[in-house]
Amino acid sequence: MAQNRSSQSVLDTMGEEIVRILAPVSLCMVLVVILVSILNDSSATSSISSIATMAYSETGTDSSWDKFVGAVLNSLAFVVAITVVTFVLVLLFYFRFTRFLKLYMGFSSFLVLGFLGSEIAMFLIEHFSVPIDCITFSLVAFNFAVVGVLAVFMSKMAIVITQGYLVLIGVLVAYWFTMLPEWTTWVLLAALALYDLAAVLLPIGPLKLLVELAISRDEEIPALVYEARPVNCDNLDPRAGVTQRRVWRDRRIENSNNQIDSNLSVGSNSTLNANALLNSNLDGSNPDVTHNATNLVMENAVSNPSFNSNTSDGICSDRNLVRAEEGQVQETDSELSAPLIDHGTNVQLNRAEAVSNANSMLEGIGLASSGGIKLGLGDFIFYSVLVGRAAMYDFMTVYACYLAIVAGLGITLMLLALYQKALPALPVSITLGMLFYFLTRLLLEVFVVQCSLNLLMF
Amino acid sequence: MTLAAGIGYALLALGPSLSLFVSVISKKPFLILTVLSSTLVWLISMIVLSGVWRGFLPLKTTTWWPFGILILTSVAFQEGLRVLFWKVYKRLEDILDAFADRVSKPHLSLTDKMQIALAGGLGHGVAHAVFFCLSLLTPAFGPATYFSDRCSQMPFFFVAAIIALAFVTIHTFSMVIAFNGYAEGNKLDQYSVPIVHLVAGMVTLVNLAPGGCTVGIPLLYCIAMLTLFHCGRMVWRRLTENQSR
């Protein structure tokens, strides 16, 4: 009995949502670092020409001031280009050209996966001298790109494939950005962090307009967004993912529906045909006790291990079915999946309902209506650009920047729980990342190398 | 000396931590977050220390006492930070218990608390290994190797890796001892942790002497074994006490 009670501690479920968004971000960063370290010491630094370098192309012989001014001009041009494009996007969304937007996004994903992916694959082939002919290569690249576009935009696939392709798109674009000249990269990152702050928080910001339009129309923005798997009952993802419609939901609707849902769930659970044991435990109990009842069933059914998965499956499926009929997907005991930030918002909210507090707040943090955290792919890309650039200097800066970015992401998630509205994910992480990069490069490296070369450690 | 050697050195320093991570920490997301935050805290401590000492570097290696002062101040700062870490952890424990009450789950058990302490210690150990050893291993992936003057029997990377392993052990388990000492009010445990850290740091001063690493490294491993043994004995005692209650 003591063994089972201790396995139900709070520690088991807390923070799972954060880890589910941290894992792909870390994977993206690791892949970019590996790509950079493989490909960058072999070939000479070839600078690319793109929008980001149209104002000034850095050469090795310019003075620092020239480089700096050139970098600022480059970033300004890039940010202006992005602003214009985002406003065009808002306009198109406003006039309901959603289909056109989706097709355009699909087309650009195809370009990224097909052409950028092929280019980077060719660098790798060149580096490792892989014997492959161009017909096979083009066939494979084409198929790869088409499957990617389908996975990301057009149809519902296994969520692992969708997530994998999103991470891959992030890796490809981030690697491409690391090929920019150094000063331009750093100033560009700073400029983008400021732009993100302005675009999401200012009332005239294009991203804020976009989000508000999407909420008011109850539509999904057609964009490349990574969505972490929701925490509870994730073995039922294909069935439970009814509609990922809204970004933020009105809390009042949440509260009233929750009361109905809790009653319905208890009622529907009694019709489970898999577990007679469960019925006797659940009749007349409230949802809070349901979870403990599940545990009791698991204890009783210790001799029958297959029973356990049926139990949780049964409860979860019925809960989800009920809510699917109600038009929303929300679990009453989803409070367990609320990450560390739970206590923060409960101080903020004035309402007294304990259950609905956590649920509405979870609905707020979990940007998708199924409760998973959403992070735009642009954030993936620019975090990885920062870490990739750090990798071009040394691995110590990579570790420091990685920790800084993760810390920034954690802080952003906490702010998200506190303020309950769409927040820019770039500024905090990029600021911390750049700060740690320069501190490590200037201070820590000398210190550590001095100590370690003399085999002095503490 | 090629990719295999580089990976070998990295695993030498971080292998036990990796297995600890995979077997214990990765099961509970909260512990993963604890490891990451702990690593961040110790990284910040090292940056602060390097900021303070930047003006005095590079130190001449002919005299040993500037290095002694360096190690003394660094260890003192880190131990002070450990006390702060404990205070933050106490507050976090209260918050977690309040949350557990709200979702009608039991409070943090003894094993939970010790796991959080272990995760914190692992963060400290990983921060040490990553910055003192792993970040220097980049040349080891290339075709050659490097021998230090004062420790010419083994490649420099190898020596750095085994010293890092010893320190990872010391840091990981010292945190468990320290947290238990603070929780129980056991003065012996509370003071032994900073002293062990300081002694370990000072022992590495022996490496400054030519051929000193043949003495320094075994001493360091004795200290690591001592820490491991003491921690094991203390954990055993607490678990049996808890069960008999």
XYZ file of C-alpha atoms in Angstrom:
703
model
C 0.000 0.000 0.000
C 2.761 2.433 0.912
C 4.538 1.631 -2.332
C 1.500 2.516 -4.420
C 0.740 5.685 -2.485
C 4.273 6.962 -2.983
C 4.119 6.257 -6.700
C 1.218 8.683 -6.903
C 3.148 11.656 -5.687
C 2.887 15.073 -7.235
C 6.380 14.703 -8.627
C 5.238 12.198 -11.222
C 3.104 14.511 -13.273
C 4.293 17.980 -12.517
C 6.184 19.859 -15.164
C 5.439 17.342 -17.879
C 4.076 19.945 -20.258
C 7.205 22.022 -20.007
C 9.387 19.007 -20.669
C 7.290 18.149 -23.700
C 8.070 21.471 -25.285
C 11.671 21.492 -24.078
C 12.481 18.172 -25.716
C 11.873 19.205 -29.341
C 13.532 22.594 -28.791
C 16.597 20.825 -27.419
C 16.545 18.315 -30.269
C 16.423 21.108 -32.836
C 19.349 22.866 -31.171
C 21.404 19.678 -30.930
C 20.867 18.889 -34.612
C 21.890 22.388 -35.675
C 25.009 22.230 -33.496
C 25.950 18.878 -34.995
C 25.399 20.181 -38.525
C 27.428 23.284 -37.823
C 30.314 21.383 -36.285
C 30.406 18.858 -39.112
C 30.058 21.237 -42.000
C 31.828 24.341 -40.859
C 35.358 23.240 -40.371
C 35.483 21.511 -43.727
C 34.539 24.295 -46.081
C 35.523 27.936 -46.001
C 32.942 30.301 -44.648
C 30.847 30.963 -47.709
C 28.574 33.884 -47.205
C 25.184 33.684 -48.792
C 23.272 36.435 -50.419
C 19.762 36.850 -49.195
C 17.387 39.489 -47.969
C 19.364 39.591 -44.784
C 22.530 40.651 -46.551
C 21.133 42.938 -49.186
C 22.263 46.126 -47.562
C 25.800 45.095 -46.831
C 27.992 42.094 -47.449
C 30.565 41.592 -44.781
C 34.101 40.981 -45.877
C 36.984 40.037 -43.639
C 38.906 43.244 -44.162
C 36.377 45.780 -42.942
C 36.893 47.547 -39.668
C 34.711 46.746 -36.676
C 32.711 49.909 -36.982
C 31.994 49.259 -40.660
C 30.913 45.746 -39.847
C 28.652 46.977 -37.096
C 26.992 49.636 -39.230
C 26.597 47.162 -42.061
C 25.055 44.628 -39.711
C 22.583 47.191 -38.389
C 21.574 48.122 -41.923
C 21.130 44.469 -42.828
C 18.967 43.745 -39.810
C 16.884 46.833 -40.389
C 16.211 45.756 -43.940
C 15.318 42.260 -42.795
C 12.996 43.421 -40.036
C 11.247 45.840 -42.369
C 10.773 43.033 -44.886
C 9.326 40.775 -42.197
C 6.988 43.491 -40.939
C 5.660 44.137 -44.425
C 5.112 40.438 -45.053
C 3.356 39.972 -41.706
C 1.015 42.868 -42.417
C 0.217 41.330 -45.796
C -0.514 38.094 -43.938
C -2.872 39.891 -41.559
C -4.650 41.517 -44.492
C -5.081 38.203 -46.274
C -6.368 36.589 -43.109
C -8.766 39.482 -42.579
C -10.216 39.091 -46.039
C -10.559 35.362 -45.395
C -8.089 34.177 -48.014
C -7.355 31.302 -45.646
C -7.150 28.697 -48.383
C -4.611 30.768 -50.257
C -2.600 31.142 -47.065
C -2.616 27.434 -46.418
C -1.514 26.691 -49.963
C 1.237 29.277 -49.686
C 2.443 27.812 -46.401
C 2.439 24.356 -47.944
C 4.376 25.634 -50.915
C 6.988 27.330 -48.755
C 7.376 24.185 -46.622
C 7.905 22.261 -49.845
C 10.585 24.734 -50.888
C 12.309 24.530 -47.532
C 12.236 20.770 -47.301
C 12.934 20.192 -50.954
C 15.505 22.783 -51.922
C 17.092 23.806 -48.668
C 17.082 20.221 -47.495
C 18.700 19.087 -50.738
C 21.333 21.770 -50.503
C 22.305 20.795 -46.982
C 22.141 17.115 -47.940
C 24.569 17.866 -50.744
C 26.971 19.522 -48.338
C 26.810 16.398 -46.223
C 27.260 14.126 -49.233
C 30.266 16.148 -50.251
C 31.734 15.990 -46.769
C 31.263 12.276 -46.252
C 31.780 11.278 -49.917
C 28.574 9.310 -50.033
C 28.158 7.501 -53.366
C 24.718 8.443 -54.611
C 23.453 9.337 -58.059
C 21.320 12.340 -58.853
C 18.225 10.422 -59.976
C 17.903 8.532 -56.703
C 18.705 11.659 -54.793
C 16.092 13.792 -56.538
C 13.467 11.065 -56.133
C 14.164 10.714 -52.435
C 14.242 14.468 -51.912
C 10.970 14.946 -53.747
C 9.201 12.251 -51.760
C 10.636 13.545 -48.527
C 9.409 17.048 -49.262
C 5.937 15.947 -50.328
C 5.415 13.792 -47.249
C 6.607 16.702 -45.154
C 4.100 19.090 -46.659
C 1.312 16.595 -46.153
C 2.334 15.914 -42.588
C 2.592 19.517 -41.601
C -0.325 21.048 -43.392
C -2.674 18.968 -45.349
C -3.745 15.926 -43.446
C -3.678 14.367 -40.036
C -0.808 12.005 -39.622
C 0.731 10.263 -36.667
C 1.749 13.102 -34.422
C 5.347 11.936 -34.230
C 5.776 12.430 -37.975
C 4.248 15.893 -37.894
C 6.408 16.914 -34.967
C 9.481 15.380 -36.586
C 8.971 17.271 -39.810
C 8.380 20.526 -37.971
C 11.617 20.090 -36.074
C 13.376 19.264 -39.342
C 12.061 22.410 -41.030
C 13.332 24.357 -38.039
C 16.754 22.724 -38.296
C 17.085 23.424 -42.040
C 16.094 27.070 -41.850
C 18.228 27.634 -38.746
C 21.292 26.107 -40.398
C 20.764 28.310 -43.393
C 20.630 31.366 -41.159
C 23.877 30.448 -39.442
C 25.599 30.893 -42.784
C 25.101 34.645 -42.505
C 28.117 36.729 -41.544
C 28.774 36.922 -37.829
C 28.007 40.525 -36.923
C 24.864 40.447 -39.058
C 23.653 37.347 -37.212
C 24.001 38.856 -33.776
C 22.469 42.208 -34.627
C 19.710 40.413 -36.526
C 18.878 38.273 -33.488
C 18.694 41.344 -31.282
C 16.550 43.165 -33.836
C 14.194 40.209 -34.156
C 13.803 39.952 -30.388
C 12.778 43.609 -30.305
C 10.498 43.140 -33.294
C 8.813 40.154 -31.671
C 8.244 42.164 -28.519
C 6.709 45.003 -30.496
C 4.658 42.852 -32.851
C 2.997 40.824 -30.122
C 2.510 43.360 -27.374
C 1.877 46.690 -29.084
C -1.759 47.308 -30.066
C -0.807 47.947 -33.696
C 1.515 44.963 -33.811
C 0.705 42.640 -36.702
C 0.985 39.475 -34.659
C -1.338 40.816 -32.003
C -3.883 41.713 -34.676
C -3.546 38.245 -36.118
C -4.105 36.517 -32.810
C -7.099 38.665 -31.979
C -8.649 38.038 -35.386
C -8.170 34.327 -34.916
C -9.788 34.385 -31.481
C -12.738 36.506 -32.533
C -13.449 34.251 -35.465
C -12.679 31.067 -33.579
C -10.374 29.945 -36.358
C -6.933 28.542 -36.425
C -4.145 30.682 -37.836
C -2.588 28.949 -40.827
C 1.004 28.971 -39.713
C 3.881 26.710 -38.859
C 3.382 26.053 -35.183
C 4.750 23.240 -33.086
C 2.189 21.806 -30.736
C 3.268 19.603 -27.889
C 1.203 16.565 -27.175
C -1.371 17.205 -24.450
C -0.476 15.548 -21.191
C -3.381 13.445 -20.002
C -4.436 10.268 -21.746
C -2.024 10.784 -24.539
C -2.360 7.169 -25.589
C -5.589 8.267 -27.182
C -4.239 11.144 -29.195
C -5.735 10.107 -32.542
C -9.216 9.845 -31.057
C -8.959 12.606 -28.532
C -7.722 15.294 -30.866
C -11.166 16.379 -31.884
C -10.644 19.857 -33.129
C -7.659 22.012 -32.278
C -9.603 25.141 -32.811
C -8.994 27.997 -30.534
C -5.968 29.694 -29.171
C -7.618 31.127 -26.099
C -11.025 30.355 -24.789
C -13.597 32.297 -22.865
C -13.490 31.251 -19.237
C -17.199 31.594 -18.547
C -18.122 28.881 -20.995
C -15.437 26.722 -19.417
C -16.865 26.989 -15.923
C -20.438 26.057 -16.724
C -19.408 23.198 -18.967
C -17.093 21.807 -16.363
C -19.882 21.269 -13.897
C -21.935 19.439 -16.502
C -18.950 17.453 -17.629
C -18.055 16.214 -14.179
C -21.524 14.780 -13.695
C -21.599 13.297 -17.155
C -18.232 11.647 -16.770
C -19.279 9.831 -13.645
C -22.469 8.700 -15.300
C -20.765 7.505 -18.437
C -18.075 5.688 -16.534
C -20.635 3.399 -15.066
C -21.384 2.053 -18.501
C -17.855 0.814 -19.073
C -18.080 -2.772 -20.062
C -14.427 -3.586 -19.462
C -14.300 -3.263 -15.710
C -17.016 -4.392 -13.337
C -14.615 -3.639 -10.527
C -14.426 -0.041 -11.605
C -18.203 0.388 -11.510
C -18.439 -0.562 -7.900
C -15.741 1.929 -7.047
C -17.102 4.778 -9.058
C -20.830 4.787 -8.391
C -21.822 7.955 -6.735
C -18.300 9.336 -6.411
C -17.113 12.717 -7.569
C -14.378 13.092 -10.200
C -11.707 13.992 -7.688
C -12.061 10.600 -6.134
C -12.150 8.923 -9.529
C -8.443 9.104 -9.845
C -7.957 7.482 -6.451
C -10.472 4.859 -7.457
C -8.331 4.103 -10.466
C -5.411 3.552 -8.137
C -7.407 1.198 -5.968
C -8.341 -0.800 -9.033
C -4.716 -1.007 -10.000
C -3.816 -2.291 -6.571
C -6.501 -4.946 -6.682
C -5.582 -5.961 -10.169
C -1.889 -6.377 -9.451
C -2.079 -9.963 -10.559
C -3.574 -8.916 -13.852
C -1.206 -6.413 -15.463
C -3.152 -5.987 -18.689
C -6.048 -4.776 -16.610
C -4.329 -1.522 -15.723
C -4.028 -0.193 -19.228
C -7.640 -1.093 -19.914
C -8.711 0.795 -16.864
C -6.994 4.034 -17.736
C -7.937 3.640 -21.382
C -11.546 3.101 -20.444
C -11.817 6.099 -18.194
C -9.953 8.373 -20.530
C -11.856 7.344 -23.621
C -15.192 7.890 -22.005
C -14.167 11.233 -20.631
C -12.928 12.346 -23.988
C -15.980 11.076 -25.815
C -18.219 12.963 -23.459
C -16.351 16.122 -23.949
C -16.121 15.660 -27.673
C -19.881 15.681 -27.704
C -19.820 18.842 -25.702
C -17.570 20.396 -28.294
C -14.482 20.713 -26.161
C -11.749 18.489 -24.872
C -10.969 19.025 -21.224
C -10.411 16.671 -18.326
C -11.447 17.411 -14.794
C -8.334 15.989 -13.294
C -6.255 17.859 -15.807
C -5.200 19.988 -12.902
C -2.553 17.354 -12.397
C -1.070 18.209 -15.729
C -0.873 21.879 -14.842
C 2.787 22.686 -14.569
C 4.633 24.537 -11.818
C 2.981 27.798 -12.764
C -0.339 26.745 -11.236
C 0.110 28.587 -7.967
C 0.867 31.869 -9.712
C -2.443 32.257 -11.467
C -4.544 31.118 -8.576
C -3.407 34.185 -6.757
C -4.516 36.258 -9.715
C -7.954 34.806 -10.269
C -10.670 36.111 -7.996
C -13.162 33.392 -8.559
C -13.647 30.790 -5.904
C -14.306 27.661 -7.908
C -11.328 25.484 -7.207
C -11.743 23.039 -10.045
C -12.626 25.514 -12.739
C -9.746 27.759 -11.718
C -7.201 25.214 -12.693
C -9.096 24.207 -15.792
C -9.556 27.683 -17.119
C -5.974 28.444 -16.344
C -4.869 25.279 -18.030
C -6.930 26.278 -20.999
C -5.066 29.561 -20.880
C -1.599 28.068 -20.710
C -2.358 25.243 -23.033
C -2.797 27.333 -26.054
C -4.367 24.518 -28.008
C -7.840 23.541 -26.958
C -6.528 20.098 -26.121
C -4.217 21.532 -23.487
C -0.821 21.243 -25.139
C 1.591 24.151 -25.290
C 2.139 25.728 -28.695
C 5.384 27.290 -29.794
C 5.848 28.982 -33.134
C 8.449 27.500 -35.440
C 10.171 30.867 -35.738
C 11.130 30.560 -32.091
C 12.676 27.146 -32.729
C 14.594 28.607 -35.639
C 16.061 31.603 -33.882
C 16.995 29.711 -30.725
C 18.862 27.267 -32.924
C 20.496 30.080 -34.876
C 21.839 31.496 -31.641
C 23.165 28.156 -30.469
C 24.553 27.361 -33.922
C 26.414 30.651 -33.977
C 27.735 29.880 -30.507
C 28.911 26.505 -31.829
C 31.005 28.286 -34.412
C 33.077 29.727 -31.615
C 33.405 26.931 -29.102
C 31.429 24.278 -27.296
C 31.558 26.062 -23.974
C 29.449 28.863 -25.387
C 27.040 26.262 -26.761
C 26.359 24.830 -23.323
C 26.026 28.239 -21.734
C 23.664 29.499 -24.441
C 21.607 26.315 -24.301
C 21.057 26.725 -20.564
C 20.263 30.389 -21.008
C 17.697 29.718 -23.718
C 16.035 26.981 -21.684
C 15.883 29.340 -18.718
C 14.380 32.036 -20.935
C 11.784 29.602 -22.235
C 10.896 28.610 -18.684
C 10.494 32.243 -17.680
C 8.339 32.903 -20.743
C 6.099 29.958 -19.857
C 5.689 31.263 -16.344
C 4.809 34.701 -17.652
C 2.361 32.989 -19.967
C 0.609 31.439 -16.998
C 0.635 34.758 -15.187
C -0.686 36.999 -17.929
C -2.826 34.526 -19.828
C -2.412 35.946 -23.280
C -0.213 35.363 -26.288
C 3.348 36.293 -25.409
C 6.476 36.653 -27.535
C 8.812 33.757 -26.878
C 11.895 35.329 -28.445
C 12.896 38.356 -26.344
C 13.697 36.779 -22.976
C 15.516 33.758 -24.375
C 17.482 35.689 -26.989
C 18.498 38.337 -24.465
C 19.651 35.750 -21.955
C 21.317 33.725 -24.697
C 23.276 36.653 -26.053
C 24.200 37.803 -22.566
C 25.513 34.387 -21.624
C 27.356 34.052 -24.934
C 29.307 37.242 -24.436
C 29.893 36.627 -20.731
C 31.167 33.115 -21.444
C 33.322 34.184 -24.331
C 34.887 37.097 -22.473
C 35.026 35.898 -18.883
C 34.324 32.259 -18.263
C 36.478 30.756 -20.959
C 39.700 32.350 -19.803
C 38.981 31.389 -16.207
C 38.099 27.793 -16.927
C 40.907 27.187 -19.393
C 43.414 28.648 -16.954
C 42.252 26.374 -14.197
C 41.816 23.222 -16.238
C 45.114 23.390 -18.065
C 46.788 23.297 -14.681
C 44.455 20.494 -13.637
C 42.954 22.629 -10.925
C 39.296 22.058 -10.444
C 36.759 22.746 -7.788
C 42.304 11.231 -31.321
C 39.282 10.737 -33.522
C 35.614 10.615 -32.787
C 35.743 7.410 -30.762
C 38.312 8.793 -28.355
C 36.421 12.043 -27.963
C 33.195 10.246 -27.176
C 35.116 7.948 -24.870
C 36.482 10.822 -22.832
C 33.072 12.458 -22.677
C 31.473 9.244 -21.441
C 34.257 8.756 -18.943
C 33.392 12.013 -17.278
C 29.641 11.869 -17.696
C 28.779 8.182 -18.008
C 27.530 7.588 -14.449
C 25.575 10.845 -14.567
C 23.992 9.757 -17.824
C 22.924 6.429 -16.378
C 21.590 8.162 -13.262
C 19.686 10.525 -15.493
C 18.180 7.817 -17.652
C 17.243 5.507 -14.802
C 16.031 7.891 -12.124
C 15.604 11.416 -13.374
C 14.040 11.005 -16.792
C 11.035 9.216 -15.282
C 9.803 12.353 -13.571
C 9.643 15.571 -15.573
C 9.953 17.685 -12.454
C 13.367 16.200 -11.751
C 14.506 17.013 -15.300
C 13.561 20.632 -14.676
C 15.407 20.516 -11.352
C 18.578 19.262 -13.043
C 18.379 22.012 -15.653
C 17.793 24.773 -13.119
C 20.554 23.468 -10.890
C 22.994 23.391 -13.816
C 22.002 26.947 -14.654
C 22.562 28.128 -11.075
C 26.052 26.671 -10.924
C 26.882 28.058 -14.366
C 25.892 31.500 -13.120
C 28.076 30.995 -10.059
C 31.038 30.155 -12.274
C 30.419 33.176 -14.482
C 30.327 35.426 -11.423
C 33.550 33.925 -10.127
C 35.230 34.336 -13.485
C 34.011 37.913 -13.609
C 35.576 38.598 -10.238
C 38.859 36.893 -11.079
C 39.176 38.091 -14.686
C 41.362 40.982 -13.781
C 43.932 38.776 -12.082
C 44.231 36.206 -14.836
C 46.400 34.768 -16.297
C 48.151 33.736 -13.109
C 51.768 32.654 -13.143
C 52.113 28.990 -12.486
C 55.386 29.279 -10.587
C 53.721 30.135 -7.285
C 50.894 28.057 -5.964
C 49.278 30.379 -3.463
C 47.337 32.577 -5.933
C 45.701 29.422 -7.135
C 45.014 28.476 -3.546
C 43.215 31.749 -2.969
C 41.315 31.261 -6.226
C 40.073 27.869 -5.136
C 39.291 29.068 -1.628
C 37.148 31.952 -2.804
C 35.425 29.852 -5.446
C 34.533 27.073 -3.027
C 33.348 29.572 -0.412
C 31.113 31.268 -2.949
C 29.674 28.015 -4.184
C 28.970 26.760 -0.693
C 27.206 29.998 0.125
C 25.128 29.473 -2.977
C 24.291 25.980 -1.795
C 22.692 27.403 1.353
C 20.666 29.757 -0.836
C 19.683 26.809 -3.013
C 18.428 25.034 0.094
C 16.301 28.001 1.116
C 14.715 28.195 -2.332
C 14.109 24.469 -2.180
C 12.304 24.801 1.167
C 9.946 27.331 -0.310
C 9.404 25.129 -3.351
C 8.628 22.202 -1.054
C 5.898 24.223 0.651
C 4.411 25.178 -2.690
C 4.472 21.576 -3.877
C 2.818 20.384 -0.675
C 0.098 23.004 -1.032
C -0.448 21.913 -4.617
C -0.580 18.270 -3.534
C -3.251 19.159 -1.003
C -5.307 20.796 -3.690
C -5.251 17.806 -5.984
C -5.693 15.471 -3.014
C -2.417 13.672 -3.364
C -0.004 12.850 -0.603
C 2.682 15.309 0.432
C 6.237 14.870 -0.735
C 7.590 11.666 0.701
C 11.139 11.148 1.918
C 12.209 9.473 -1.308
C 10.734 12.381 -3.284
C 12.773 14.869 -1.306
C 15.922 12.842 -1.664
C 15.319 12.522 -5.385
C 15.020 16.274 -5.706
C 18.281 16.641 -3.764
C 19.902 14.074 -6.044
C 18.677 15.962 -9.104
C 20.094 19.182 -7.693
C 23.428 17.519 -7.025
C 23.459 15.955 -10.463
C 22.940 19.417 -11.940
C 25.961 20.630 -10.013
C 28.062 17.690 -11.120
C 27.011 18.022 -14.745
C 27.770 21.746 -14.712
C 31.255 20.994 -13.397
C 31.910 18.202 -15.879
C 30.577 20.143 -18.843
C 32.528 23.307 -18.215
C 35.751 21.924 -16.808
C 36.060 18.886 -19.012
C 33.641 18.579 -21.908
C 34.177 22.016 -23.319
C 37.908 21.325 -23.550
C 37.408 18.056 -25.379
C 36.904 19.634 -28.780
C 40.497 19.019 -29.909
C 40.187 15.406 -28.736
C 37.850 14.718 -31.640
C 40.611 15.542 -34.042
C 43.447 13.325 -35.181
C 46.006 14.120 -32.453
C 46.266 14.222 -28.696
C 47.893 16.446 -26.079
C 50.086 15.708 -23.114
C 50.475 18.158 -20.284
C 53.985 18.860 -19.001
C 53.287 18.102 -15.409
C 51.341 14.945 -15.948
C 53.014 13.332 -18.881
C 52.008 9.734 -18.283
C 48.517 10.062 -19.716
C 46.877 12.297 -22.281
C 45.639 15.535 -20.830
C 42.065 14.806 -21.868
C 42.101 11.517 -20.020
C 43.343 13.104 -16.809
C 40.781 15.891 -17.059
C 38.035 13.330 -17.619
C 38.876 11.225 -14.577
C 39.214 14.262 -12.339
C 35.845 15.427 -13.618
C 34.362 12.019 -12.802
C 35.577 12.272 -9.232
C 34.138 15.729 -8.853
C 30.817 14.744 -10.379
C 30.525 12.028 -7.740
C 31.460 14.411 -4.966
C 29.034 17.109 -6.060
C 26.099 14.816 -6.748
C 26.171 13.085 -3.418
C 27.235 16.078 -1.363
C 23.983 17.752 -2.272
C 22.009 14.800 -0.894
C 24.079 14.856 2.298
C 23.728 18.618 2.608
C 19.978 18.675 2.089
C 19.534 15.907 4.611
C 21.769 17.717 7.035
C 19.770 20.916 6.702
C 16.489 19.047 7.008
C 17.503 17.089 10.094
C 19.550 19.887 11.617
C 22.578 17.607 11.706
C 25.548 19.938 12.192
C 28.082 17.291 11.259
C 26.579 16.795 7.821
C 26.070 20.490 7.288
C 29.692 21.314 7.918
C 31.249 18.254 6.369
C 29.978 19.105 2.902
C 31.776 22.454 2.523
C 34.874 21.001 4.143
C 34.918 18.054 1.750
C 34.465 20.419 -1.193
C 37.318 22.603 0.002
C 39.618 19.668 0.652
C 38.888 18.257 -2.803
C 39.651 21.609 -4.387
C 42.881 21.943 -2.434
C 43.951 18.434 -3.327
C 43.948 19.423 -6.972
C 46.592 22.016 -6.082
C 48.933 19.052 -5.807
C 48.609 18.727 -9.563
C 50.663 21.900 -9.942
C 53.769 20.057 -8.934
C 55.502 18.024 -11.633
C 54.244 14.475 -11.465
C 51.786 15.615 -8.825
C 48.814 14.067 -10.497
C 49.949 10.582 -9.508
C 49.322 11.648 -5.915
C 46.504 14.082 -6.414
C 44.128 11.918 -8.368
C 44.109 8.899 -6.043
C 43.551 11.275 -3.097
C 40.655 12.813 -4.954
C 39.151 9.418 -5.540
C 39.493 8.602 -1.843
C 37.459 11.699 -1.079
C 34.879 10.741 -3.698
C 34.584 7.246 -2.232
C 34.207 8.731 1.222
C 31.388 10.985 0.060
C 29.669 8.120 -1.703
C 29.965 5.859 1.313
C 28.768 8.498 3.758
C 25.806 9.355 1.573
C 24.858 5.716 1.151
C 25.025 5.085 4.863
C 22.965 8.160 5.653
C 20.302 7.351 3.068
C 20.071 3.780 4.319
C 19.665 4.985 7.878
C 16.923 7.425 6.977
C 15.034 4.956 4.845
C 15.061 2.259 7.510
C 14.041 4.816 10.121
C 11.213 5.970 7.924
C 9.952 2.497 7.252
C 10.043 1.420 10.855
C 7.950 4.447 11.781
